[in-house]
Structures are given as structure tokens and as C-alpha cells.
Short mmCIF file of C-alpha atoms in Angstrom, two decimals:
data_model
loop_
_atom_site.label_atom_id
_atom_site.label_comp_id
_atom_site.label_asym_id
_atom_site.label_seq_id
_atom_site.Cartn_x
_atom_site.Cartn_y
_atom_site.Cartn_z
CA UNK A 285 336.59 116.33 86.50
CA UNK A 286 334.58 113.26 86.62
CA UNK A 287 331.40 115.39 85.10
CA UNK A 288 333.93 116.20 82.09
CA UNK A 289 334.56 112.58 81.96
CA UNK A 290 331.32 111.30 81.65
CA UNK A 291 330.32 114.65 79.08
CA UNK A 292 333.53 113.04 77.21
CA UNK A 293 332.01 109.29 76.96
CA UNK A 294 328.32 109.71 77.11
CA UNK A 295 327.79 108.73 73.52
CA UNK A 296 330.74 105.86 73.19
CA UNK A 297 329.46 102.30 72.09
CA UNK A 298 328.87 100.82 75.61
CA UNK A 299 326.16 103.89 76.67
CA UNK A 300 324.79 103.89 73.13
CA UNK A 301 323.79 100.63 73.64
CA UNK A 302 321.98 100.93 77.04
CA UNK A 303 320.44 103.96 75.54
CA UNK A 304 318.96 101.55 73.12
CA UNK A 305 318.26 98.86 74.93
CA UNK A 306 316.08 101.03 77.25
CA UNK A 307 314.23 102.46 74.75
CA UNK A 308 313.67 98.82 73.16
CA UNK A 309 312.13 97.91 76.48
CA UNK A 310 310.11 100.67 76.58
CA UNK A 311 308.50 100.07 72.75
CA UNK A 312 308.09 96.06 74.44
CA UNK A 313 305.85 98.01 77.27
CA UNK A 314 304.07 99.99 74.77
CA UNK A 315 303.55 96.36 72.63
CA UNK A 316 301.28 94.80 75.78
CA UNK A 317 298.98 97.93 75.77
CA UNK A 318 298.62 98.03 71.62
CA UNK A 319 297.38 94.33 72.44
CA UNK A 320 295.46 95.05 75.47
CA UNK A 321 293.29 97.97 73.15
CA UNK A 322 292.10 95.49 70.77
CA UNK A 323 291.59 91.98 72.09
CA UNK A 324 291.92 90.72 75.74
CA UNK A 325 293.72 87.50 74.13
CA UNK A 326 296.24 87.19 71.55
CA UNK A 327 294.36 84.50 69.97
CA UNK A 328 291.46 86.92 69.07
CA UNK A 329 294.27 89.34 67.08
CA UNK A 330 293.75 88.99 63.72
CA UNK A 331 297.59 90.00 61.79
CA UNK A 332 295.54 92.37 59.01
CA UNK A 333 292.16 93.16 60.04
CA UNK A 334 289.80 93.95 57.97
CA UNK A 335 289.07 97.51 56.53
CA UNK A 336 285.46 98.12 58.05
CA UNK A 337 286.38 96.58 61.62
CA UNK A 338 286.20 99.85 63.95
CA UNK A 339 288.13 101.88 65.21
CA UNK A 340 289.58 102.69 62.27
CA UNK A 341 292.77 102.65 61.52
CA UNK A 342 293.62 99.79 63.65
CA UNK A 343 296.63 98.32 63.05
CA UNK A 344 298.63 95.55 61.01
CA UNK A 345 300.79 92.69 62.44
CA UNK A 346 303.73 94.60 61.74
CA UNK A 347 302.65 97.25 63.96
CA UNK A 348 303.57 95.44 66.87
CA UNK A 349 306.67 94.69 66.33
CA UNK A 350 308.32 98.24 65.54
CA UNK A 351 312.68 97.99 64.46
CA UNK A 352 313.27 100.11 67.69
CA UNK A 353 316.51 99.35 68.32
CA UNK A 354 319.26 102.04 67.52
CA UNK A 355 321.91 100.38 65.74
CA UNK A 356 325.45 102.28 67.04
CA UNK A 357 326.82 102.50 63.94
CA UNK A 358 326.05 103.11 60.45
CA UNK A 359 322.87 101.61 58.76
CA UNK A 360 324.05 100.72 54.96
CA UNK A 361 321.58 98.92 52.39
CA UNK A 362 324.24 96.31 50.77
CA UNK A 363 322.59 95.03 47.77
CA UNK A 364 320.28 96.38 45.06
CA UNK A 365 317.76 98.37 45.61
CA UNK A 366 314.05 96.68 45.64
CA UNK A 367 314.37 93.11 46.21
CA UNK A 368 317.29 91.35 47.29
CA UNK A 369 319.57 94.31 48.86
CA UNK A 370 319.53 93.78 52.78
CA UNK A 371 320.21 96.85 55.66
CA UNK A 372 323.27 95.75 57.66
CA UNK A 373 324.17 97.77 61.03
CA UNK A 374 327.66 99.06 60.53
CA UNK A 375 329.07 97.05 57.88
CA UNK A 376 332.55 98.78 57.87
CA UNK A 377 333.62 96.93 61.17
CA UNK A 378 333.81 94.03 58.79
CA UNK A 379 335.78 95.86 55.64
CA UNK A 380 338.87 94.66 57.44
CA UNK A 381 338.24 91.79 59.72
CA UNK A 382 340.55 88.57 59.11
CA UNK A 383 338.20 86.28 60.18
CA UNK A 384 334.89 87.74 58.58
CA UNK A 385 332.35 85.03 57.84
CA UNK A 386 328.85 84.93 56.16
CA UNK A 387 326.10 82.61 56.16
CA UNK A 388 323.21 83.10 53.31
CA UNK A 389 319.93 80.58 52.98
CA UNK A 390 318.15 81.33 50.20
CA UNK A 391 320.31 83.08 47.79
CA UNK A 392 320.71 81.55 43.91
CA UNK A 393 318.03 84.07 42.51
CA UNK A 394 319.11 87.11 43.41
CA UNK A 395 322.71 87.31 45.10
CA UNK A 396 323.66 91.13 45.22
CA UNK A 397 323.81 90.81 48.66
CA UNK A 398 326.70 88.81 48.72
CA UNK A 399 328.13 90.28 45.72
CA UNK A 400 328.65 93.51 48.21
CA UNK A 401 330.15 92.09 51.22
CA UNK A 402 332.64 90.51 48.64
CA UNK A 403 333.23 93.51 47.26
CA UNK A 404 333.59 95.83 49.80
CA UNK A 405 335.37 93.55 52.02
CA UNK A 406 338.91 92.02 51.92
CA UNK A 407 338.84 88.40 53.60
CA UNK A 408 334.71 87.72 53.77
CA UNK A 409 334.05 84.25 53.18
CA UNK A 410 330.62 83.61 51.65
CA UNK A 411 329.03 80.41 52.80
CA UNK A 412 325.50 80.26 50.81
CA UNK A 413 322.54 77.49 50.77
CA UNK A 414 320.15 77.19 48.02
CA UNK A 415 318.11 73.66 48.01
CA UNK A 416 316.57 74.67 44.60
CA UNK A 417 319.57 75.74 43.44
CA UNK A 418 323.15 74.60 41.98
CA UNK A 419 325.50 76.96 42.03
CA UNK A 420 326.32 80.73 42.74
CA UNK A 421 326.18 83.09 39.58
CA UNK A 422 329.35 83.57 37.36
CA UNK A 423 329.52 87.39 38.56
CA UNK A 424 329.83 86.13 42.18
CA UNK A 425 332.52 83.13 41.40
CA UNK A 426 334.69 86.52 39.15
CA UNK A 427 334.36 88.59 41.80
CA UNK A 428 336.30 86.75 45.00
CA UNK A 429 337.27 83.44 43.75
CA UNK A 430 338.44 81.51 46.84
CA UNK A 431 336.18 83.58 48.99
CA UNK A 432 332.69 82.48 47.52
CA UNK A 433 331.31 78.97 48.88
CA UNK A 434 327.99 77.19 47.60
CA UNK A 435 325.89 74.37 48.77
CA UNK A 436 322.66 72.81 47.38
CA UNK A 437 321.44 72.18 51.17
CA UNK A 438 318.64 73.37 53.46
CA UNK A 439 318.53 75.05 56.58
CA UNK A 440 316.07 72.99 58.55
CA UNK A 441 315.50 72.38 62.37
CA UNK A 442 316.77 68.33 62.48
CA UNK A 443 319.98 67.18 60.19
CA UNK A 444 318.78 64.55 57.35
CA UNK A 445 321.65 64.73 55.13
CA UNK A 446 321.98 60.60 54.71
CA UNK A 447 321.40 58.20 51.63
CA UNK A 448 318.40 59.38 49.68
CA UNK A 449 317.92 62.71 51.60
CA UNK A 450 316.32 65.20 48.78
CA UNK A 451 317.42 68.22 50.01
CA UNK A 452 320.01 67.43 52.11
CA UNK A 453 319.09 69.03 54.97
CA UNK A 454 321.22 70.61 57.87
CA UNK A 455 321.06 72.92 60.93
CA UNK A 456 323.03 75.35 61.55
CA UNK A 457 325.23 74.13 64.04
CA UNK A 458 325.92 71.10 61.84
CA UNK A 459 326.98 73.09 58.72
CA UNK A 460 329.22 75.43 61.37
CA UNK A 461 331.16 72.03 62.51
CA UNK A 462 331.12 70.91 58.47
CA UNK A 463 332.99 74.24 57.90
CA UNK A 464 335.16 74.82 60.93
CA UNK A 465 333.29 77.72 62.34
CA UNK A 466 332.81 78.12 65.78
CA UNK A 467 331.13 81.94 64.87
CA UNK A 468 329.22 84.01 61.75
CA UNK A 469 329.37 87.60 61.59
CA UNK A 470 326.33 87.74 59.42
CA UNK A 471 323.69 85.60 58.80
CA UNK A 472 320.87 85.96 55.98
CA UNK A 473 317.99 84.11 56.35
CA UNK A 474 315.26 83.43 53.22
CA UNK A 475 313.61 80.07 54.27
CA UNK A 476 309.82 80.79 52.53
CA UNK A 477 308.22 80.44 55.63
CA UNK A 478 310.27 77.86 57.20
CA UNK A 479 311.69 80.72 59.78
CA UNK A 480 309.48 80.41 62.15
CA UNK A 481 310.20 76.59 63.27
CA UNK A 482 313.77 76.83 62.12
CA UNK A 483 314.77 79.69 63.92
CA UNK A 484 312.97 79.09 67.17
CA UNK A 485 314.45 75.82 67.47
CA UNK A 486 317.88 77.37 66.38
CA UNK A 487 317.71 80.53 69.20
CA UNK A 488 316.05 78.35 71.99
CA UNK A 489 318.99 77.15 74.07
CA UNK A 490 319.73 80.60 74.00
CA UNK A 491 316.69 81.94 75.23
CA UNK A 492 317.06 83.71 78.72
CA UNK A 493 320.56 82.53 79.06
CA UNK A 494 322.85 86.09 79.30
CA UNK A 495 325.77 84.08 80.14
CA UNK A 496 325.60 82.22 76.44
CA UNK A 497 325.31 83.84 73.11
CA UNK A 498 323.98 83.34 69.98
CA UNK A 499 326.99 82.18 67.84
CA UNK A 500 326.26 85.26 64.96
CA UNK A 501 326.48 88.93 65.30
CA UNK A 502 323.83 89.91 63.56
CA UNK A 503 320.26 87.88 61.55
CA UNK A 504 318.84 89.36 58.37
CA UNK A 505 315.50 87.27 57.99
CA UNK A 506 312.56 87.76 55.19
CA UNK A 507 309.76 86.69 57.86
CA UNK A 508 306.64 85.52 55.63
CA UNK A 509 303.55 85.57 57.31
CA UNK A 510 301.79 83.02 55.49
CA UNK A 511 299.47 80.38 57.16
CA UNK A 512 300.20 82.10 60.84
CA UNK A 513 297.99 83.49 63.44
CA UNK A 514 299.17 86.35 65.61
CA UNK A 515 299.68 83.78 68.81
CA UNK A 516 302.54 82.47 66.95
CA UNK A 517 304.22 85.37 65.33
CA UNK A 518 304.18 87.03 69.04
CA UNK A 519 305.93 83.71 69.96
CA UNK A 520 308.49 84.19 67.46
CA UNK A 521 309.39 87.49 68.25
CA UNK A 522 309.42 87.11 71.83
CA UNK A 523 312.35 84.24 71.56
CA UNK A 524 314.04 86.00 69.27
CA UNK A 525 313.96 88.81 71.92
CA UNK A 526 315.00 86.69 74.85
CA UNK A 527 317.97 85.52 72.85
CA UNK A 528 319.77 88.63 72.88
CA UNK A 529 318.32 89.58 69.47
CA UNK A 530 316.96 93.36 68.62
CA UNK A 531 315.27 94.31 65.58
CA UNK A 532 316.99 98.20 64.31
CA UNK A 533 315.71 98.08 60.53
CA UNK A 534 312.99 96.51 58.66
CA UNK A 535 311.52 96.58 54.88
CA UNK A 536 308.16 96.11 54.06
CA UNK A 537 308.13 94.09 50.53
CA UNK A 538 305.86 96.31 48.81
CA UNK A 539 306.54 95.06 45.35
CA UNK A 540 305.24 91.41 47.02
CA UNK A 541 302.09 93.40 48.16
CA UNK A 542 301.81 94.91 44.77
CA UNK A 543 301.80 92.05 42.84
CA UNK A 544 299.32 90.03 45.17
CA UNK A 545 296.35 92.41 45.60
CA UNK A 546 297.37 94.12 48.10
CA UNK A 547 298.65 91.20 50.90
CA UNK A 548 301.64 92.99 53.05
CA UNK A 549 302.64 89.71 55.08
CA UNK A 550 306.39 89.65 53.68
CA UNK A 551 308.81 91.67 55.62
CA UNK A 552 312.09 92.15 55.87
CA UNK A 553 314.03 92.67 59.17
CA UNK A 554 317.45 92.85 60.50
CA UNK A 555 318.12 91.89 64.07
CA UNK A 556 321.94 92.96 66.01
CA UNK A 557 322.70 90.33 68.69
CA UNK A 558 323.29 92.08 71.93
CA UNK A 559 324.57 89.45 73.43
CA UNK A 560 328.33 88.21 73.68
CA UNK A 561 331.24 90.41 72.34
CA UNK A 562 330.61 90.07 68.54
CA UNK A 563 332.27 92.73 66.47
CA UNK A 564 329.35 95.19 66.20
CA UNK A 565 329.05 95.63 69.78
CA UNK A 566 332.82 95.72 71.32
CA UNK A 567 335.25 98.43 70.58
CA UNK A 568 337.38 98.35 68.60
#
């Protein structure tokens, strides 16, 4: 009987994620020996080598940092196609959730994204950020009104929202308080390169705490490796890692590369939080 049991539950949510949380720390194994081929010290990785440097092929920055995470559920692409749709891990846990919240940074320009969760959902609120911008589109203000929320403000690491402040500029948690949220299902993340000090100030009183979660269920980031070194984007990852977060999808932007001779240092990636009992990893 208890053989039949465990046939029965071997693939329900809880042992489909252990299944992929092993496998993520196995690709994190296979990450020290990729580095360990090339360069003794992660200082002397370069993120795109170049062409004639043997052996060949070598590898790119993005090489080391593989979406190997199994999401549990289903992997839907809300959004257009090409730029500005982004791959969500099981989306229809939120088609029906009261509560459903959604943070978006970055999001005047191109706002199908959003345009989708307010479609396909029934009570999504859609909190977006746009310093360069002033308000959402008309489609998105037809489609939910009531439901659709936009702020000319920043996302940055320290709050400087007083007198004169151009952008206003908030973190997270400070926007969260302004709105009454204690928790975001999804948050979408286009800061032009600003990720890397935002974020890892955002995740680090997280970091290596398994008791304490990150308060969103899931991070869909454009990282932009502009003006970095491989040190620091192995950093990044690394906290984002030992804050509960695991990377399932990612999107190379190869219309970016096209248009800029060939550079392939824009990527998109979407992280589940594996911490906490968020929606996306509880039963239902």
C-alpha cells in the first residue's frame, strides 16, 4: 500500500519541486567546473570572449547561468511576441485569485504584458513605474479601468521622493507600504541596467534566511550586461540564488543583438521564488 501511495503522489507539486531544486543544484556544481576550465579566477572571465581565443567554442556569459529550474506548472509567453511579451510559470493560478497583484518598472513603451494579465485575469491589479513616462496607454486604461495603476517613479535602491526629487525615486518596500501591499504575485523588472544594484540591495536581507521570504512570487528581469565584468554578474546571480530565487526560462534579445552588430548582453529571465508559500508553489 504505501508503494501505491507514493506511485500515486510522486509527481504532485511538493516532489516536483525537490525534483527541481536538485537538479538546479546540480547545474550550480556543473557552473564551478565551466569556471574552473577557463580561468582560475573569476576576475580573468571575460562575459563574451573573443572569436580567435582557443578552445573554440568557449562560451558566453550566459552560459553560466543556464534557466534550469523546472517550473511545476505551465510556461505561457503573456505578451507579444519579440519584444515586450514576458514567460510567466503557470499563470492560470492567478486567472482567479482575489487578491492578485502586479508590479511593472519599466513599462510606458511597450505594455502588452500587462495588457494580458488584465485580460486574462479577473481581479489583477496593475501597479506600473515609468520615470520617463506619464501615463499607461489608452488600450490599457479601456481594458480594466479600476484595475490599471500608473506612476511616473523609479525603482531605485534608497527612497528620494522629497521637494525637487526628479524622478521621484522609491524602493520597493516603500511603494508596497504607499499601496497597502504587504505581497506581489508578479513582479517585472526593466531598470536599463540599474538591476544589478537595485535588486541586490532589494533581495539582501533575504539572502540565506529560509525562515523569511522574498515578499513576490515570482521576478521577470531584462538583465543588461552593459559596463559589467563577470565578478559582478556571478555576484548577482549568486544572491539572487540565496534568496530563494530560481531562474526556469530565459530570452535572449536577439533583435537587440541584431541591431547592435552583433552584442548579445541583453537577456531576459524569469525567476519563481521558492521560498515562502506564494501561490505558484502551494496547492491549491
Amino acid at each position: 500500500m504505501g508503494r501505491v501511495l507514493r506511485k500515486l503522489h510522486a509527481h504532485d507539486l511538493p516532489t516536483r519541486l525537490a525534483r527541481s531544486e536538485r537538479l538546479y543544484r546540480s547545474m550550480l556544481v556543473q557552473r564551478q567546473k565551466l569556471i574552473a576550465k577557463f580561468k582560475p579566477s573569476t576576475g580573468d572571465i571575460a562575459l563574451f570572449p573573443p572569436q580567435d581565443v582557443p578552445p573554440w567554442p568557449p562560451y558566453t556569459a550566459w552560459d553560466f547561468f543556464p534557466p534550469s529550474y523546472n517550473c511545476p506548472h505551465e510556461v505561457d509567453r503573456l505578451g507579444t511576441l519579440g519584444s515586450g511579451g514576458q514567460w510567466v510559470c503557470g499563470a492560470s493560478r492567478l486567472t482567479t485569485k482575489p487578491d492578485c497583484t502586479i508590479y511593472s518598472f519599466g513599462s510606458t513603451s511597450e505594455t502588452s504584458f500587462e495588457a494580458a494579465i488584465l485580460q486574462n485575469t479577473h481581479s489583477c491589479q496593475v501597479f506600473a513605474y515609468d520615470a520617463n513616462g506619464a501615463s499607461f496607454g489608452t488600450q490599457i486604461a479601456e481594458l480594466a479601468p479600476g484595475r490599471a495603476h500608473f506612476s511616473p517613479f523609479a525603482l531605485a535602491k534608497k527612497d528620494a521622493h522629497g521637494t525637487g526629487a526628479v524622478p521621484k525615486r522609491y524602493t520597493l518596500e516603500s511603494l508596497m507600504a504607499l499601496n497597502g501591499h504587504e505581497y506581489i504575485d508578479v513582479l517585472r523588472l526593466d531598470l536599463e541596467g540599474a538591476e544589478f544594484e537595485v535588486l541586490t540591495a532589494l533581495v539582501k536581507p533575504y539572502v540565506g534566511n529560509t525562515r523569511k521570504a522574498l515578499p513576490f512570487g515570482q521576478l521577470l528581469i531584462q538583465i543588461h550586461l552593459w559596463e559589467t565584468a563577470f565578478p559582478q554578474v556571478l555576484a548577482f546571480f549568486e544572491t539572487l540564488e540565496a534568496a530563494g530565487l530560481r531562474p526556469f526560462w530565459c530570452e535572449y534579445n536577439l533583435l537587440y543583438q541584431r541591431q547592435n552588430k552583433g552584442t548579445s548582453d541583453l537577456a531576459e529571465y524569469s525567476f519563481l521564488n521558492t521560498r515562502g508559500s506564494n501561490v505558484f508553489i502551494q496547492n491549491e
